[in-house]
PDB file of C-alpha atoms in Angstrom:
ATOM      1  CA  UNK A 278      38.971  71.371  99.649  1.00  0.00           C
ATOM      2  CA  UNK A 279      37.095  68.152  99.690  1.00  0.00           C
ATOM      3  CA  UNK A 280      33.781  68.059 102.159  1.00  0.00           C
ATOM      4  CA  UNK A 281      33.777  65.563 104.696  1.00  0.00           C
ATOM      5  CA  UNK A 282      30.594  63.493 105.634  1.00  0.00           C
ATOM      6  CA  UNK A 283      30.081  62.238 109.050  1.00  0.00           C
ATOM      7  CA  UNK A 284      28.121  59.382 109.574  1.00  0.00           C
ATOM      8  CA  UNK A 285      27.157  58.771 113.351  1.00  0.00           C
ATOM      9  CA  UNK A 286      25.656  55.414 114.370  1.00  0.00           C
ATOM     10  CA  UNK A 287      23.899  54.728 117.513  1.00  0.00           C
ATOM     11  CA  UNK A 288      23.286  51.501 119.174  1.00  0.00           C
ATOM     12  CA  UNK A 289      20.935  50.501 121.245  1.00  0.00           C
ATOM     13  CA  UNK A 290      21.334  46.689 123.188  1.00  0.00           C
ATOM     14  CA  UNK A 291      17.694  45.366 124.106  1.00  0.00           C
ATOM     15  CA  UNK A 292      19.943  43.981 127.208  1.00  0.00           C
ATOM     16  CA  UNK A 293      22.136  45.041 129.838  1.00  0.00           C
ATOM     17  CA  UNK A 294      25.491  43.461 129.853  1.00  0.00           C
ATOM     18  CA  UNK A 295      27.685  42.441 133.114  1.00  0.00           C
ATOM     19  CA  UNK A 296      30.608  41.315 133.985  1.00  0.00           C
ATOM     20  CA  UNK A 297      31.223  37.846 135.916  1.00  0.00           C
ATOM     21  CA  UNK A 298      34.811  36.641 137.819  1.00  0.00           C
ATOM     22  CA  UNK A 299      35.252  33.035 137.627  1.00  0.00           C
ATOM     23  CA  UNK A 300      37.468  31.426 140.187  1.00  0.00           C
ATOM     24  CA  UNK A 301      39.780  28.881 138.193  1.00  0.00           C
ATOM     25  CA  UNK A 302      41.452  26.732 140.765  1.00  0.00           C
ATOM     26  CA  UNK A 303      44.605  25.091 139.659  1.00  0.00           C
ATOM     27  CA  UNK A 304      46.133  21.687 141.436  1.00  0.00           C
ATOM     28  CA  UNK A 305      48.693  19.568 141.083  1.00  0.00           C
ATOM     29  CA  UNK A 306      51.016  17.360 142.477  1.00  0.00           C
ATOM     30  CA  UNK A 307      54.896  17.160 142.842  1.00  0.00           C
ATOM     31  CA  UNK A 308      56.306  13.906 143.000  1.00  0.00           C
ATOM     32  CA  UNK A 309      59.740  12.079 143.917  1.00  0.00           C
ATOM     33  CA  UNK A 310      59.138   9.711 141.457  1.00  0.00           C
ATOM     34  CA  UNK A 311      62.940   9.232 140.030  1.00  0.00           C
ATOM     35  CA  UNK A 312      66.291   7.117 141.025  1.00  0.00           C
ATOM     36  CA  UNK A 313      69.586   7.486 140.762  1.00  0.00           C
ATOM     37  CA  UNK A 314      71.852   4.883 138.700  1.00  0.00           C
ATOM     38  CA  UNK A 315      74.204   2.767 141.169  1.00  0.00           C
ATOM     39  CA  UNK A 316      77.688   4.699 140.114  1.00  0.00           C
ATOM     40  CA  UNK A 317      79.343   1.052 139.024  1.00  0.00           C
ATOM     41  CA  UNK A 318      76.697   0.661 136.341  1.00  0.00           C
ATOM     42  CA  UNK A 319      77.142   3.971 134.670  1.00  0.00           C
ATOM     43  CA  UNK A 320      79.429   2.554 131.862  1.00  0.00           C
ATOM     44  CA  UNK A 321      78.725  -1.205 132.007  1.00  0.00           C
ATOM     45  CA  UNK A 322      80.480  -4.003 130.416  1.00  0.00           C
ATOM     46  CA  UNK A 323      78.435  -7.084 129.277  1.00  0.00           C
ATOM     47  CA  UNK A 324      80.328 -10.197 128.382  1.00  0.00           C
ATOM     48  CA  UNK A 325      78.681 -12.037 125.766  1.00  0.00           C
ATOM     49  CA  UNK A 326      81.295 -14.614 125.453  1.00  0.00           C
ATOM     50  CA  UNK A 327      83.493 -16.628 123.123  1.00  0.00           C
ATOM     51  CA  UNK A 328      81.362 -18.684 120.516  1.00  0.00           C
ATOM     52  CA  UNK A 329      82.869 -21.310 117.526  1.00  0.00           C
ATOM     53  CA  UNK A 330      82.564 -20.390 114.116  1.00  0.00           C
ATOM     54  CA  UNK A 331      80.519 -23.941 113.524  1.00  0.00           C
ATOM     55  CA  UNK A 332      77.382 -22.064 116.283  1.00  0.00           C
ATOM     56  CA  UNK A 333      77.100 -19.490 113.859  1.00  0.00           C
ATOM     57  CA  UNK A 334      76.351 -21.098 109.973  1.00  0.00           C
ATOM     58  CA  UNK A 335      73.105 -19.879 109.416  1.00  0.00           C
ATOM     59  CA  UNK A 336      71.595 -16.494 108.865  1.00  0.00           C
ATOM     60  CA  UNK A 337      68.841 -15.709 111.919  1.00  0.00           C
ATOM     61  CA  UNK A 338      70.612 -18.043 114.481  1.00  0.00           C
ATOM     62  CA  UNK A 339      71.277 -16.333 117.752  1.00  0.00           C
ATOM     63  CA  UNK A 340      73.537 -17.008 120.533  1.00  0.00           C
ATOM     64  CA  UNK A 341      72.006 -17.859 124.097  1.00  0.00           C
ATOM     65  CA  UNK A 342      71.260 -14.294 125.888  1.00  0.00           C
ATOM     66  CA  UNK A 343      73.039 -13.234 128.689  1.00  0.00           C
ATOM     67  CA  UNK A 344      71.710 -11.744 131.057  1.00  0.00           C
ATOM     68  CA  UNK A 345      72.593  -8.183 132.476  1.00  0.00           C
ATOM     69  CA  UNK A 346      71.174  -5.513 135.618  1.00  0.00           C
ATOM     70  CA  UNK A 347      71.380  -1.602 135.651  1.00  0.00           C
ATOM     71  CA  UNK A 348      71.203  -1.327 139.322  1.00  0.00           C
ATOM     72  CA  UNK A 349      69.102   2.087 140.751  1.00  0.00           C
ATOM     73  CA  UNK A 350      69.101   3.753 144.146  1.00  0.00           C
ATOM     74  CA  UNK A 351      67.815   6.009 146.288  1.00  0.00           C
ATOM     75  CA  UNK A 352      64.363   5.887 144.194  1.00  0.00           C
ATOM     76  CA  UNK A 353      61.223   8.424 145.531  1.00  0.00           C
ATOM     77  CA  UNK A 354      58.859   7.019 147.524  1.00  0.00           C
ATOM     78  CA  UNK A 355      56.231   7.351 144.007  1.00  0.00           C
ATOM     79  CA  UNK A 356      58.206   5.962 141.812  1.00  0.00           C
ATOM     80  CA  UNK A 357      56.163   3.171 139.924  1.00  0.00           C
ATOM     81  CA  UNK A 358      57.487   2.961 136.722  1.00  0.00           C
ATOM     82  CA  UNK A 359      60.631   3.626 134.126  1.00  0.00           C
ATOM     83  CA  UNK A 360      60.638   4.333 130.327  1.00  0.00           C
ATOM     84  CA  UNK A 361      63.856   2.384 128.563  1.00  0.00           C
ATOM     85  CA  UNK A 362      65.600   3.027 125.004  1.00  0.00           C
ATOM     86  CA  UNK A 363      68.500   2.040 123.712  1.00  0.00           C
ATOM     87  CA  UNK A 364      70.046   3.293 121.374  1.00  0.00           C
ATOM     88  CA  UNK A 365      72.660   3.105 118.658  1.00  0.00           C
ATOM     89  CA  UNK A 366      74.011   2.105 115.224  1.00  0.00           C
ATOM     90  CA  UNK A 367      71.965  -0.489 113.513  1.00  0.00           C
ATOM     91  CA  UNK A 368      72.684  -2.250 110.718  1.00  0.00           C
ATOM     92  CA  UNK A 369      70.612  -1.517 107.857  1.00  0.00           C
ATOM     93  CA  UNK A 370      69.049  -5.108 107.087  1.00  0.00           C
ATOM     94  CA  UNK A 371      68.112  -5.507 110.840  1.00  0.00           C
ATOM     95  CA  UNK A 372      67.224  -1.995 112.382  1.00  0.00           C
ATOM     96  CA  UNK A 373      65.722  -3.874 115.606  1.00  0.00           C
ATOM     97  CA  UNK A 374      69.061  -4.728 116.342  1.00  0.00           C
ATOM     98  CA  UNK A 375      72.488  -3.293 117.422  1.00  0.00           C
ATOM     99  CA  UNK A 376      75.523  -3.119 114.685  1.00  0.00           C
ATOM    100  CA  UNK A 377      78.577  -4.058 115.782  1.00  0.00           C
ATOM    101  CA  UNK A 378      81.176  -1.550 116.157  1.00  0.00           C
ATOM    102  CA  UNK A 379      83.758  -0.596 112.688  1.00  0.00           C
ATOM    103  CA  UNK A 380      86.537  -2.996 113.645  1.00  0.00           C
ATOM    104  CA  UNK A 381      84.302  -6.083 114.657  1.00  0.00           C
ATOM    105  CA  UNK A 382      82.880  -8.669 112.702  1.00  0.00           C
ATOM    106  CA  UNK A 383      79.890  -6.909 110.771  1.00  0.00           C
ATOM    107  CA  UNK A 384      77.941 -10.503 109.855  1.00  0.00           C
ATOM    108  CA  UNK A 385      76.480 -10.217 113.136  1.00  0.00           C
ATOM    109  CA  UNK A 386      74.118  -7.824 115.662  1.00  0.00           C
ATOM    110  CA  UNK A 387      72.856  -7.481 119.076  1.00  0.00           C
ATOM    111  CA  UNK A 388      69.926  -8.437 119.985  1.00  0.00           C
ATOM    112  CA  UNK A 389      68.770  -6.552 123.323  1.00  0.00           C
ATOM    113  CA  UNK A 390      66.009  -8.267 125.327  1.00  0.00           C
ATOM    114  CA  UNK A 391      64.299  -7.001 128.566  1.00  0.00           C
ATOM    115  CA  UNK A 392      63.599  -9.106 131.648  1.00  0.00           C
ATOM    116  CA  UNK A 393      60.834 -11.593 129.858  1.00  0.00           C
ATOM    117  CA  UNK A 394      63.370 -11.769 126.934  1.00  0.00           C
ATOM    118  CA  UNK A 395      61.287 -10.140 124.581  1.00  0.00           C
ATOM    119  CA  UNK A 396      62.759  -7.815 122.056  1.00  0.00           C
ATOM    120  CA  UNK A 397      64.206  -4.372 123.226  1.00  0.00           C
ATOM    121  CA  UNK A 398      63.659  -2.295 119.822  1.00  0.00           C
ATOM    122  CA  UNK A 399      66.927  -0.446 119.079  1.00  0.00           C
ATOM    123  CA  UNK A 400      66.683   3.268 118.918  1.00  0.00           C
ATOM    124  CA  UNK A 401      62.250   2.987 119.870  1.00  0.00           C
ATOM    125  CA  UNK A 402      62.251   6.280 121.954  1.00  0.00           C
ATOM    126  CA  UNK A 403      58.904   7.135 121.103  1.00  0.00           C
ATOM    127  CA  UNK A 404      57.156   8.306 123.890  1.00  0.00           C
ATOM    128  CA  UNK A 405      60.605   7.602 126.602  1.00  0.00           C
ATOM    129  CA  UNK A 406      60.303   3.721 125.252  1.00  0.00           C
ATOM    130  CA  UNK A 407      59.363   0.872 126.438  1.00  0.00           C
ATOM    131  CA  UNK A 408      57.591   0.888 130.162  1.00  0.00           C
ATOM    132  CA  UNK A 409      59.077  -0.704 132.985  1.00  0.00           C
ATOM    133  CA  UNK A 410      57.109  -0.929 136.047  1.00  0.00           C
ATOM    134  CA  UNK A 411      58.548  -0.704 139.540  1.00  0.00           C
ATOM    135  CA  UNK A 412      57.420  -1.848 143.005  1.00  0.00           C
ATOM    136  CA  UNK A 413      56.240   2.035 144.617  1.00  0.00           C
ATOM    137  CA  UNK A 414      58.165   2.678 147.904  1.00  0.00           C
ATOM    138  CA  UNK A 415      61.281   0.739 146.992  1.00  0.00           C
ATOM    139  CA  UNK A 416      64.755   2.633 147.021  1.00  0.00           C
ATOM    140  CA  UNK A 417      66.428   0.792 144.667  1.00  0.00           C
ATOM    141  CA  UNK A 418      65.625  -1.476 142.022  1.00  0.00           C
ATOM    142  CA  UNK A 419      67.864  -3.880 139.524  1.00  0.00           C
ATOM    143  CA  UNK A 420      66.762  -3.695 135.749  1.00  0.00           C
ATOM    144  CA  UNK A 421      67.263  -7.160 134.080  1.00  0.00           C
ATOM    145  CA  UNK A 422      68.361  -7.271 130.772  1.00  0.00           C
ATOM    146  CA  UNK A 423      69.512  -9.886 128.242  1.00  0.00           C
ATOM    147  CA  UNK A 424      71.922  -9.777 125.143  1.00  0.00           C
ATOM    148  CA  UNK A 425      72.816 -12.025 122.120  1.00  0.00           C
ATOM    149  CA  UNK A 426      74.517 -12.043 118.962  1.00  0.00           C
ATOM    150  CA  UNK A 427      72.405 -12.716 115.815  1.00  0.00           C
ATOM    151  CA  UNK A 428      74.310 -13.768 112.363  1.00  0.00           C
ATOM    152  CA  UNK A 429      72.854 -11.203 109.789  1.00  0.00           C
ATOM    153  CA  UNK A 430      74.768 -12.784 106.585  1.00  0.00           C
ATOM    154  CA  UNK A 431      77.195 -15.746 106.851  1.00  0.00           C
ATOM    155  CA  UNK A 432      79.785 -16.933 106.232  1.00  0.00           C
ATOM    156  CA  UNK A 433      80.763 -15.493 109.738  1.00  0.00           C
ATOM    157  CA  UNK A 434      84.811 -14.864 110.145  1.00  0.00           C
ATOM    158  CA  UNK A 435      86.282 -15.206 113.091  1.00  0.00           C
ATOM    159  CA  UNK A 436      87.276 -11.776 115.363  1.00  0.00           C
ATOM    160  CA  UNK A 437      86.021  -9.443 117.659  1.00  0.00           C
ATOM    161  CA  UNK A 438      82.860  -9.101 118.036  1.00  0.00           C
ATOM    162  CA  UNK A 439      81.985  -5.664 119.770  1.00  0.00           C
ATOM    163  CA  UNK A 440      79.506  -2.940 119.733  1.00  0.00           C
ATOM    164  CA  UNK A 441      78.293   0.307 122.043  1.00  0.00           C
ATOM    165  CA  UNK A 442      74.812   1.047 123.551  1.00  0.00           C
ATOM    166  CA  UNK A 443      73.284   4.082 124.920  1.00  0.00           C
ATOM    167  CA  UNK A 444      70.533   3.353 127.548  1.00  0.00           C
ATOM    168  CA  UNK A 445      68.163   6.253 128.649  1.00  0.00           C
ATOM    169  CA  UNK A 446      65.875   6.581 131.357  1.00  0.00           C
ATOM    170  CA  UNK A 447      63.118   8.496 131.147  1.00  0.00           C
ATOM    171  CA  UNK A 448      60.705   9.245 134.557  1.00  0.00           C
ATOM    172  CA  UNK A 449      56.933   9.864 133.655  1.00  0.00           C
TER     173      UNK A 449
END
């Protein structure tokens, strides 16, 4: 049988030790800060028009944009601001832009633009996208937006000349 040895250790702290409760107050606050999208503009149709083969000969040209509203209601009395992002299929030379559906014309994109006709980024959902700001205490609100085609390669044939976006709202 093997012997056992016992080591025993005593401490001794040169202090006395205590014990402290903190009070951690925690605050917040909830806020209506979202809207509702007007029911008509839930699946929205934008025209862009009929344009002649002779407006489109170079690559880079772009159509005049057309302008376009998401309407919003019954917004919470905080809301101050909306995050946009479309998204969608992009062609691969031009990833800014929006491809054109299978059976359209594929020498040509969409170029989204928001209310100072600057360019929307296509699919830019980093951080909810791009920041809209809104007047607080308003219950509804129109978001302007602008669309045009943009030739990609040319020649350009004639035909339709369609394509499908996803816009998301995100409330901060």
């Amino acid at each position: 049988m093997p012997k056992r040895l016992w080591l025993y250790l005593s401490v001794i702290l040169p202090f006395n030790l205590y014990a402290h409760d903190i009070d951690i107050q925690i605050s917040g606050k909830i806020k209506d800060s979202t809207c509702d999208i007007v029911q008509a503009d839930r699946d929205k149709e934008v025209l862009l028009g009929d344009y002649r083969l002779q407006d489109l000969l170079q690559e880079g040209m772009s159509t005049r944009a057309i302008g376009f509203t998401i309407s919003l209601e019954n917004c919470g009395p905080d809301t101050d601001n909306v995050k946009i992002a479309f998204t969608g299929n992009a062609p691969t030379a031009k990833p800014e832009l929006l491809a054109l559906d299978n059976s359209s014309v594929t020498q040509l994109g969409i170029r989204l633009l928001d209310k100072d006709k600057n360019t929307i980024v296509l699919n830019n959902t980093q951080d909810g996208g791009v920041s809209y700001s809104l007047q607080p205490g308003q219950t509804a609100y129109s978001l302007q937006f602008y669309a045009q085609y943009v030739v990609l390669t040319t020649p350009v044939p004639a035909g339709p000349a369609n394509a499908t976006a996803n816009l998301i709202l995100t409330w901060p």
